[in-house]
mmCIF file of C-alpha atoms in Angstrom:
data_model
loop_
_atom_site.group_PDB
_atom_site.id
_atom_site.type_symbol
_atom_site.label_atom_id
_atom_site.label_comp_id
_atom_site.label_asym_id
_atom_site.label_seq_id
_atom_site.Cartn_x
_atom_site.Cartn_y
_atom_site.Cartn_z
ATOM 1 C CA UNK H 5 0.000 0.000 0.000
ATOM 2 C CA UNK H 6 2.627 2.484 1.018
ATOM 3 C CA UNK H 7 4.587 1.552 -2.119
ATOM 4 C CA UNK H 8 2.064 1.943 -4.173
ATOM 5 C CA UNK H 9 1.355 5.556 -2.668
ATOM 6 C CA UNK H 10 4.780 6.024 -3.461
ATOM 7 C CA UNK H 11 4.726 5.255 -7.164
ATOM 8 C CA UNK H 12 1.581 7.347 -7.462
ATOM 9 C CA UNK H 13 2.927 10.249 -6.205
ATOM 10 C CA UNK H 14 6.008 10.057 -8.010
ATOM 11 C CA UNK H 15 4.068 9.815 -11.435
ATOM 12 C CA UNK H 16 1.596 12.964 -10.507
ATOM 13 C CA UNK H 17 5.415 14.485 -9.440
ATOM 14 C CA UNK H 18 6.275 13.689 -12.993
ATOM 15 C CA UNK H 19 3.617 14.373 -15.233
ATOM 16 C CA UNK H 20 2.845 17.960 -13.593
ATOM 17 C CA UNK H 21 5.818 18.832 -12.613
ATOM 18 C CA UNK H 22 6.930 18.472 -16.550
ATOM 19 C CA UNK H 23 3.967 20.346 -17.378
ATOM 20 C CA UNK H 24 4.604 23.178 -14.934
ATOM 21 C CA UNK H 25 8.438 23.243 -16.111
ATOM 22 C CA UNK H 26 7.319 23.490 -19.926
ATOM 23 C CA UNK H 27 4.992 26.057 -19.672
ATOM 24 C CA UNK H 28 7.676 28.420 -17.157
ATOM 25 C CA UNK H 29 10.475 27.963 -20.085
ATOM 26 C CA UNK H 30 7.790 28.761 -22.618
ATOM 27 C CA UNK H 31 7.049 31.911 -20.955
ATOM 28 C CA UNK H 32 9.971 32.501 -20.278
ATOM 29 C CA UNK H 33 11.610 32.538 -23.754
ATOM 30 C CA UNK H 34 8.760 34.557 -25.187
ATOM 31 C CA UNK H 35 9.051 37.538 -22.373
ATOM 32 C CA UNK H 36 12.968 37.196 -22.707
ATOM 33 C CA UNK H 37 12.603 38.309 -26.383
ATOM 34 C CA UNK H 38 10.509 40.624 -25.566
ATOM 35 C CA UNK H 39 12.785 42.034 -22.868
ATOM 36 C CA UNK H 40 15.730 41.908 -24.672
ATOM 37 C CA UNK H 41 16.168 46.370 -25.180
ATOM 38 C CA UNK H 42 16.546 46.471 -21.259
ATOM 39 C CA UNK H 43 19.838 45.683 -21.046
ATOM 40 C CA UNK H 44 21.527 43.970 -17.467
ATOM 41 C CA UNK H 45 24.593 44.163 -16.669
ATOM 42 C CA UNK H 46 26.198 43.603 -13.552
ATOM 43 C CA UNK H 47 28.941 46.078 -13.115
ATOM 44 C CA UNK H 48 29.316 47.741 -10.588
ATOM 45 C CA UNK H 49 29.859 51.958 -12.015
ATOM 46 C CA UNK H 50 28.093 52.623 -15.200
ATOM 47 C CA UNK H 51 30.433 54.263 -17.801
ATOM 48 C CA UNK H 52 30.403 58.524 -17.357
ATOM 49 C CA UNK H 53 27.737 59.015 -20.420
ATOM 50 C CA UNK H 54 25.281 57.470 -18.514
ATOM 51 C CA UNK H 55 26.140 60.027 -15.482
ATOM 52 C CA UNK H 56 23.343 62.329 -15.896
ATOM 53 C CA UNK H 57 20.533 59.175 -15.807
ATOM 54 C CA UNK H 58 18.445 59.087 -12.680
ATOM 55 C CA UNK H 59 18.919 55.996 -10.878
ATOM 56 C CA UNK H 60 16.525 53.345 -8.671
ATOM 57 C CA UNK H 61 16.342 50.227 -6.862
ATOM 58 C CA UNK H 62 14.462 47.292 -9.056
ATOM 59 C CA UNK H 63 14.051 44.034 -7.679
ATOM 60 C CA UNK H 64 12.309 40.617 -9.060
ATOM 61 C CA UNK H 65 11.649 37.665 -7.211
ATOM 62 C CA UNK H 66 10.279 33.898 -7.179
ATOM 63 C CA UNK H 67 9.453 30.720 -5.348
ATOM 64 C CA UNK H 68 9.519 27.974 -7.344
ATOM 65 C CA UNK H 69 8.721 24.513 -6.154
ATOM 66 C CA UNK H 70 10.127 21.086 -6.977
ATOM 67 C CA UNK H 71 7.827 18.035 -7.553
ATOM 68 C CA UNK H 72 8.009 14.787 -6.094
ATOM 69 C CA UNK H 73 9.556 13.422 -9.189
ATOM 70 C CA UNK H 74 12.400 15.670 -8.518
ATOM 71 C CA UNK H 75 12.637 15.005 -4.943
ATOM 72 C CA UNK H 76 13.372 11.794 -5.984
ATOM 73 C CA UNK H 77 15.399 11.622 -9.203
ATOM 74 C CA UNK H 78 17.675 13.929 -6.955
ATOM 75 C CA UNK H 79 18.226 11.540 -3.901
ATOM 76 C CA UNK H 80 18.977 8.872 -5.953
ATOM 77 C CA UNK H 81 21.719 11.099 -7.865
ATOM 78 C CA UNK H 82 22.927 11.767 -4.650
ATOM 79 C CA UNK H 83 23.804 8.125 -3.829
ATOM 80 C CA UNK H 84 25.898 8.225 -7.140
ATOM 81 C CA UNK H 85 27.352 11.534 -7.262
ATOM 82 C CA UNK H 86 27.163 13.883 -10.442
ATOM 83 C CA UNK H 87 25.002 16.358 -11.907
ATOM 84 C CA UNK H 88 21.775 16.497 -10.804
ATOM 85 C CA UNK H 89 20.165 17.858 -13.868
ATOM 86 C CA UNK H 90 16.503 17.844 -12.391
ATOM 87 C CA UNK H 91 17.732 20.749 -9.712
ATOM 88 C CA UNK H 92 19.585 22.314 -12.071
ATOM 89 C CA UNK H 93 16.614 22.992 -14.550
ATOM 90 C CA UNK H 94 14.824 24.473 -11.446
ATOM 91 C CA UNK H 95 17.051 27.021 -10.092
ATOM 92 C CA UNK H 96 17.797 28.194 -14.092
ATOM 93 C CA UNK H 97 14.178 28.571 -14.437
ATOM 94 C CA UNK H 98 14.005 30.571 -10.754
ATOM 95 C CA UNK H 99 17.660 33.111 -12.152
ATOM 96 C CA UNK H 100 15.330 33.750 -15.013
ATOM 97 C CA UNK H 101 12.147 34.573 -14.026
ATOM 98 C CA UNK H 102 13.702 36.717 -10.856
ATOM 99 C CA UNK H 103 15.586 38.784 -13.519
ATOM 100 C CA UNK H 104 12.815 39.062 -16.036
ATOM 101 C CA UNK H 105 10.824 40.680 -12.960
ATOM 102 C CA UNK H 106 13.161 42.896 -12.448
ATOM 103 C CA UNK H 107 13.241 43.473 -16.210
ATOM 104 C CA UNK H 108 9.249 44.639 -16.265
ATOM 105 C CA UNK H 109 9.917 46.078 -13.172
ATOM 106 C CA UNK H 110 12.971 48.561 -15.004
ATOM 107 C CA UNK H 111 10.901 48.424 -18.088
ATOM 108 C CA UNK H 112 7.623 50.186 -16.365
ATOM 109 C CA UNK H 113 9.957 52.712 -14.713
ATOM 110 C CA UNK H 114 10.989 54.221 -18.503
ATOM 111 C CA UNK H 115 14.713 52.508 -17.958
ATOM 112 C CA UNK H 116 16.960 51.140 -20.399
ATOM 113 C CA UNK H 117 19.232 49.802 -18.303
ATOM 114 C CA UNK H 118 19.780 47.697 -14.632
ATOM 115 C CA UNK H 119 23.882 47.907 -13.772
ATOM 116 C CA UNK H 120 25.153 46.074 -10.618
ATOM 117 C CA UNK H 121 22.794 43.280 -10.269
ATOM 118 C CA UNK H 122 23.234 41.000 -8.103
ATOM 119 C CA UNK H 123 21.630 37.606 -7.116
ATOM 120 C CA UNK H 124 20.181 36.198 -3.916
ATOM 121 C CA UNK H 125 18.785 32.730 -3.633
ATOM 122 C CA UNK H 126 17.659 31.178 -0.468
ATOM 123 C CA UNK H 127 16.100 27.619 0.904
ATOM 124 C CA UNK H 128 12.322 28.215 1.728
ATOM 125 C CA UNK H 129 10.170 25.572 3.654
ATOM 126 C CA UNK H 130 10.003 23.489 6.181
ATOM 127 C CA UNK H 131 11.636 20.024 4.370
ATOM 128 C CA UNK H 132 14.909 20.644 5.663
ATOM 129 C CA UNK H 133 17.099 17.918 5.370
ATOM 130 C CA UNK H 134 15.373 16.032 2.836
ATOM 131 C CA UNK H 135 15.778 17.439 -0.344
ATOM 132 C CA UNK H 136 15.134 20.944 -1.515
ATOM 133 C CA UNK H 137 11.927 22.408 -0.855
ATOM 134 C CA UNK H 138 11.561 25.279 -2.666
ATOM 135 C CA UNK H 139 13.902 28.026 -3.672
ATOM 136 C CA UNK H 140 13.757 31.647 -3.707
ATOM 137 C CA UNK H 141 15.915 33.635 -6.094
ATOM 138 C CA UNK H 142 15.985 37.685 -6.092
ATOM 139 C CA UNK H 143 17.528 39.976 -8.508
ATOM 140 C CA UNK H 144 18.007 43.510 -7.777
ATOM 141 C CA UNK H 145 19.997 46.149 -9.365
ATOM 142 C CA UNK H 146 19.670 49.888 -10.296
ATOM 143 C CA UNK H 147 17.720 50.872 -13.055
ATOM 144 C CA UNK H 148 18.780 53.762 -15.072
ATOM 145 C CA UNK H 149 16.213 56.212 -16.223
ATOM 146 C CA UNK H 150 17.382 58.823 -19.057
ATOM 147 C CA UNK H 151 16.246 62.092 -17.766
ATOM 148 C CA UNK H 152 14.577 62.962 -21.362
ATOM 149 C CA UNK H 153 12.365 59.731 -20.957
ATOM 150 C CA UNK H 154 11.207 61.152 -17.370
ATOM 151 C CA UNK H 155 10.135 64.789 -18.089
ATOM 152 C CA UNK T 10 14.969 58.708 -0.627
ATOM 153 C CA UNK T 11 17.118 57.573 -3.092
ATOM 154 C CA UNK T 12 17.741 53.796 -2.754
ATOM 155 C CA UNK T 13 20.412 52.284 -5.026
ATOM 156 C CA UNK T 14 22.749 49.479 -4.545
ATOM 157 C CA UNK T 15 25.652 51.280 -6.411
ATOM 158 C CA UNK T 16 28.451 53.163 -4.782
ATOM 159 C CA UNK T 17 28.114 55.966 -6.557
ATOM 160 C CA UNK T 18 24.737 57.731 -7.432
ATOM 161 C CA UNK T 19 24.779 59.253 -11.531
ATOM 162 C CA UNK T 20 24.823 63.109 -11.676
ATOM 163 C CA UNK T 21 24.987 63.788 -8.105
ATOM 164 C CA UNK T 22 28.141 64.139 -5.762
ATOM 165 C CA UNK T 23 28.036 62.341 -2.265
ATOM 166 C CA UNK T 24 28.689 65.066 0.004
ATOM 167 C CA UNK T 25 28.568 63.459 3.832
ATOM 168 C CA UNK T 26 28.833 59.691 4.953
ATOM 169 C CA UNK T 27 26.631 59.257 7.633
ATOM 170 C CA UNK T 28 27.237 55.261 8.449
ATOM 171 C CA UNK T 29 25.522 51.905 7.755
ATOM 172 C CA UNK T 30 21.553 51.799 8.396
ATOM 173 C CA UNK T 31 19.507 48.306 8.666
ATOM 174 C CA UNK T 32 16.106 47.028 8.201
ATOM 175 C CA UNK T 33 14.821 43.588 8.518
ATOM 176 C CA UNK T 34 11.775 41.957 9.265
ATOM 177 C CA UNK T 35 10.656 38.485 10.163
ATOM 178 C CA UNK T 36 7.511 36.834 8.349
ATOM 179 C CA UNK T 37 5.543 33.907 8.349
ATOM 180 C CA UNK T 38 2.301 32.755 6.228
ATOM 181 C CA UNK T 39 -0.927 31.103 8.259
ATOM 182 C CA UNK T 40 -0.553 27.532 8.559
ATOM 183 C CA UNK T 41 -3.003 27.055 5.645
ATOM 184 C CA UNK T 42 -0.959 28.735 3.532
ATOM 185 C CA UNK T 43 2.340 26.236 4.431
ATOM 186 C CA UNK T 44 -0.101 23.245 4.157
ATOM 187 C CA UNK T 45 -0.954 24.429 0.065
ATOM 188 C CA UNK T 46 3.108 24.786 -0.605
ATOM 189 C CA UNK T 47 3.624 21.551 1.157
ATOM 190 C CA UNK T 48 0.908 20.280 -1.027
ATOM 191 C CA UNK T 49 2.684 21.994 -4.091
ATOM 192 C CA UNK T 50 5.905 20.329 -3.099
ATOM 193 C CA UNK T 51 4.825 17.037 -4.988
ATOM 194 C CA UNK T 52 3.636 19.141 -8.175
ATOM 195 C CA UNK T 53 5.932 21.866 -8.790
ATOM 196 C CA UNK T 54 5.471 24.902 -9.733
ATOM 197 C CA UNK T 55 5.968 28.515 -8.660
ATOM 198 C CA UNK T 56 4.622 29.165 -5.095
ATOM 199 C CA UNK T 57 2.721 32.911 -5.140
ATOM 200 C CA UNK T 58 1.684 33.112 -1.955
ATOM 201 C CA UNK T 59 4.927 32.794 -0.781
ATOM 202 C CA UNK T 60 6.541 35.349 -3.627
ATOM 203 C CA UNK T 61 4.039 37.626 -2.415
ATOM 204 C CA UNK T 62 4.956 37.219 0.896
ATOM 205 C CA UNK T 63 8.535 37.676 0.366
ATOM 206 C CA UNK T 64 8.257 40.609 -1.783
ATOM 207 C CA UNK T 65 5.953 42.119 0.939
ATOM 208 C CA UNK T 66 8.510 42.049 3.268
ATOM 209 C CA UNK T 67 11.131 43.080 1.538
ATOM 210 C CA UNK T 68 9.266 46.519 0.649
ATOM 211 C CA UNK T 69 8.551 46.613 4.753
ATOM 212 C CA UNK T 70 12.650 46.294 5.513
ATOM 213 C CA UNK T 71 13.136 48.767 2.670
ATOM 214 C CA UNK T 72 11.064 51.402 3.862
ATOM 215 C CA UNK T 73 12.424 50.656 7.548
ATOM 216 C CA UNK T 74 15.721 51.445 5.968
ATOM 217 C CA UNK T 75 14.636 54.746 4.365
ATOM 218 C CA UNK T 76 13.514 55.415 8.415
ATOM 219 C CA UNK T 77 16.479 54.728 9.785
ATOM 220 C CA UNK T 78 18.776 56.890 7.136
ATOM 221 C CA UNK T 79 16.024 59.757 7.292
ATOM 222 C CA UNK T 80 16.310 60.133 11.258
ATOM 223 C CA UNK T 81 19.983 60.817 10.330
ATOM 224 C CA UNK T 82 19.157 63.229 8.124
ATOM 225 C CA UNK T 83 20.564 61.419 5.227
ATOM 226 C CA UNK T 84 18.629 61.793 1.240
ATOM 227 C CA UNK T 85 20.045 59.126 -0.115
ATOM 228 C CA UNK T 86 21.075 55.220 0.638
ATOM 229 C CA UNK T 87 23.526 53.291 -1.447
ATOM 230 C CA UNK T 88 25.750 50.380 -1.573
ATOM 231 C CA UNK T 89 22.428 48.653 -0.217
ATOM 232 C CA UNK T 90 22.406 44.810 0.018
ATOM 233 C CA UNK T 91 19.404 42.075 0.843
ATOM 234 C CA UNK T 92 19.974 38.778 2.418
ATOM 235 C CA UNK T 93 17.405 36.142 3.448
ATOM 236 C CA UNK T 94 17.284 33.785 6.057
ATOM 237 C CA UNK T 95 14.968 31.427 7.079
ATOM 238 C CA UNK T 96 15.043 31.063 11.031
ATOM 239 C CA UNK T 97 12.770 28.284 11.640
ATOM 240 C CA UNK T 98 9.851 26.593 9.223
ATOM 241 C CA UNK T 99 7.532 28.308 7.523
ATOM 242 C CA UNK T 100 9.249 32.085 8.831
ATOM 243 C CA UNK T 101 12.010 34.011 6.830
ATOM 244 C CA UNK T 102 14.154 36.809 8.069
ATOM 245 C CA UNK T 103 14.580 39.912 5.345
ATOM 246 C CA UNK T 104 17.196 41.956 5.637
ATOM 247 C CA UNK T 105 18.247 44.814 3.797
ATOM 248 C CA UNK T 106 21.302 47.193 4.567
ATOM 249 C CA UNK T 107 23.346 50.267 3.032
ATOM 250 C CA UNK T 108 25.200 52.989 3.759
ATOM 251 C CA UNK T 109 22.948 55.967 4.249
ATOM 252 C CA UNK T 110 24.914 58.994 2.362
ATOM 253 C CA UNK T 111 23.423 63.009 1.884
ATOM 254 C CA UNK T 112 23.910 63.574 -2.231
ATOM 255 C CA UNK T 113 23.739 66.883 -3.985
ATOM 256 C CA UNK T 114 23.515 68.004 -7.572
ATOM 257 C CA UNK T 115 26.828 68.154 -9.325
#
């Protein structure tokens, strides 16, 4: 009985968590072309012609999940060693959607630009210890308004 | 208040350093809420309450930032930084910090 729980749980795991995952990386390759004039860049002191831009704080952030499927795929990589590939899809997905965020966020602002971002990404949830839970990723950086586009 | 996280602020000239300032704050969700992401551990998925809830917070250590540098007289913060903790189950610690700074047209 409890195996068979098991097996059932790790087949919903699979089926929606592959759902869930193909319809994030859909959305997020359509908004990331769309996106693509803000630029980011992550140094730290924008270059002098930009001196006269007004600047801001932007931030994006996300909690993604993993599915049972993962949960599981993962421990048994971790009896091996290696990549584990199904983690590694999930935090890519969470870097991406966190900066895209910050990306509308810049964008609704009038700004061209986000310099010195920087990433955050934290363990949320209570599964400590046995596996990953879910994940939190923020991007923040300073968004840089021309003054023309603001008057 | 200007909030940035660079050291330097575009077109203006940091005239006075007037030392780090803080803000954090300490959050949980109703026990409903961690029963649905428990629930949404087996499916996947993003978790909204909880992005809510983070991004909530974060806006509540921000403006207890912009407090703190305003009762020191300061118009601007830079240099700022956020870090995230999570202290026990279902509660996160946000904090934010920076070094609160008086600007002035160059």
């Amino acid at each position: 009985m409890g195996f068979l729980i098991f097996l059932a749980l790790l087949v919903i795991g699979y089926l929606f968590g592959r759902l869930a995952e193909q319809r994030h990386y859909r959305s997020i390759h359509e908004r990331e072309d769309a996106l693509r004039r803000i630029t980011v860049i992550p140094l730290r002191v924008p270059p002098p012609e930009l001196l006269k831009h007004d600047s801001q704080l932007v931030s994006g952030s996300v909690v993604v999940s993993v599915d049972y499927f993962k949960t599981v795929a993962a421990g048994l990589r971790n009896l091996f060693g290696g990549r584990v590939g199904a983690y590694e899809s999930l935090i890519d997905r969470a870097r991406r959607e966190a900066t895209l965020r910050m990306q509308e966020k810049a964008q609704s602002l009038g700004a061209q630009t986000v310099y010195n971002v920087k990433y955050e990404t934290s363990r949320i949830g209570d599964n400590a210890g046995q596996g990953l839970g879910s994940v939190e990723v923020l991007a923040y950086g300073t968004a840089l308004t021309a003054p023309s586009v603001k008057a | 208040m200007l909030v940035s996280n660079m050291e330097v602020v575009p077109g203006k000239r940091i005239t006075q350093h007037l030392g780090m300032v803080q803000g954090s704050t300490v959050r949980a969700k109703h026990a409903g809420r961690d029963i649905m992401a428990s629930f949404k551990n087996f499916f996947g998925g993003e978790l909204k309450g909880y992005t809510e809830l983070l991004s909530e917070s974060r806006d509540e250590a921000i403006a207890r930032l912009q407090e703190q540098a305003s009762a020191l007289g300061a118009n601007a913060v830079v240099n700022v930084r956020f870090s995230t903790s999570s202290i026990a189950a279902g509660a996160s610690e946000i904090f934010v910090y920076g070094t609160a700074v008086i600007v002035e047209d160059r």
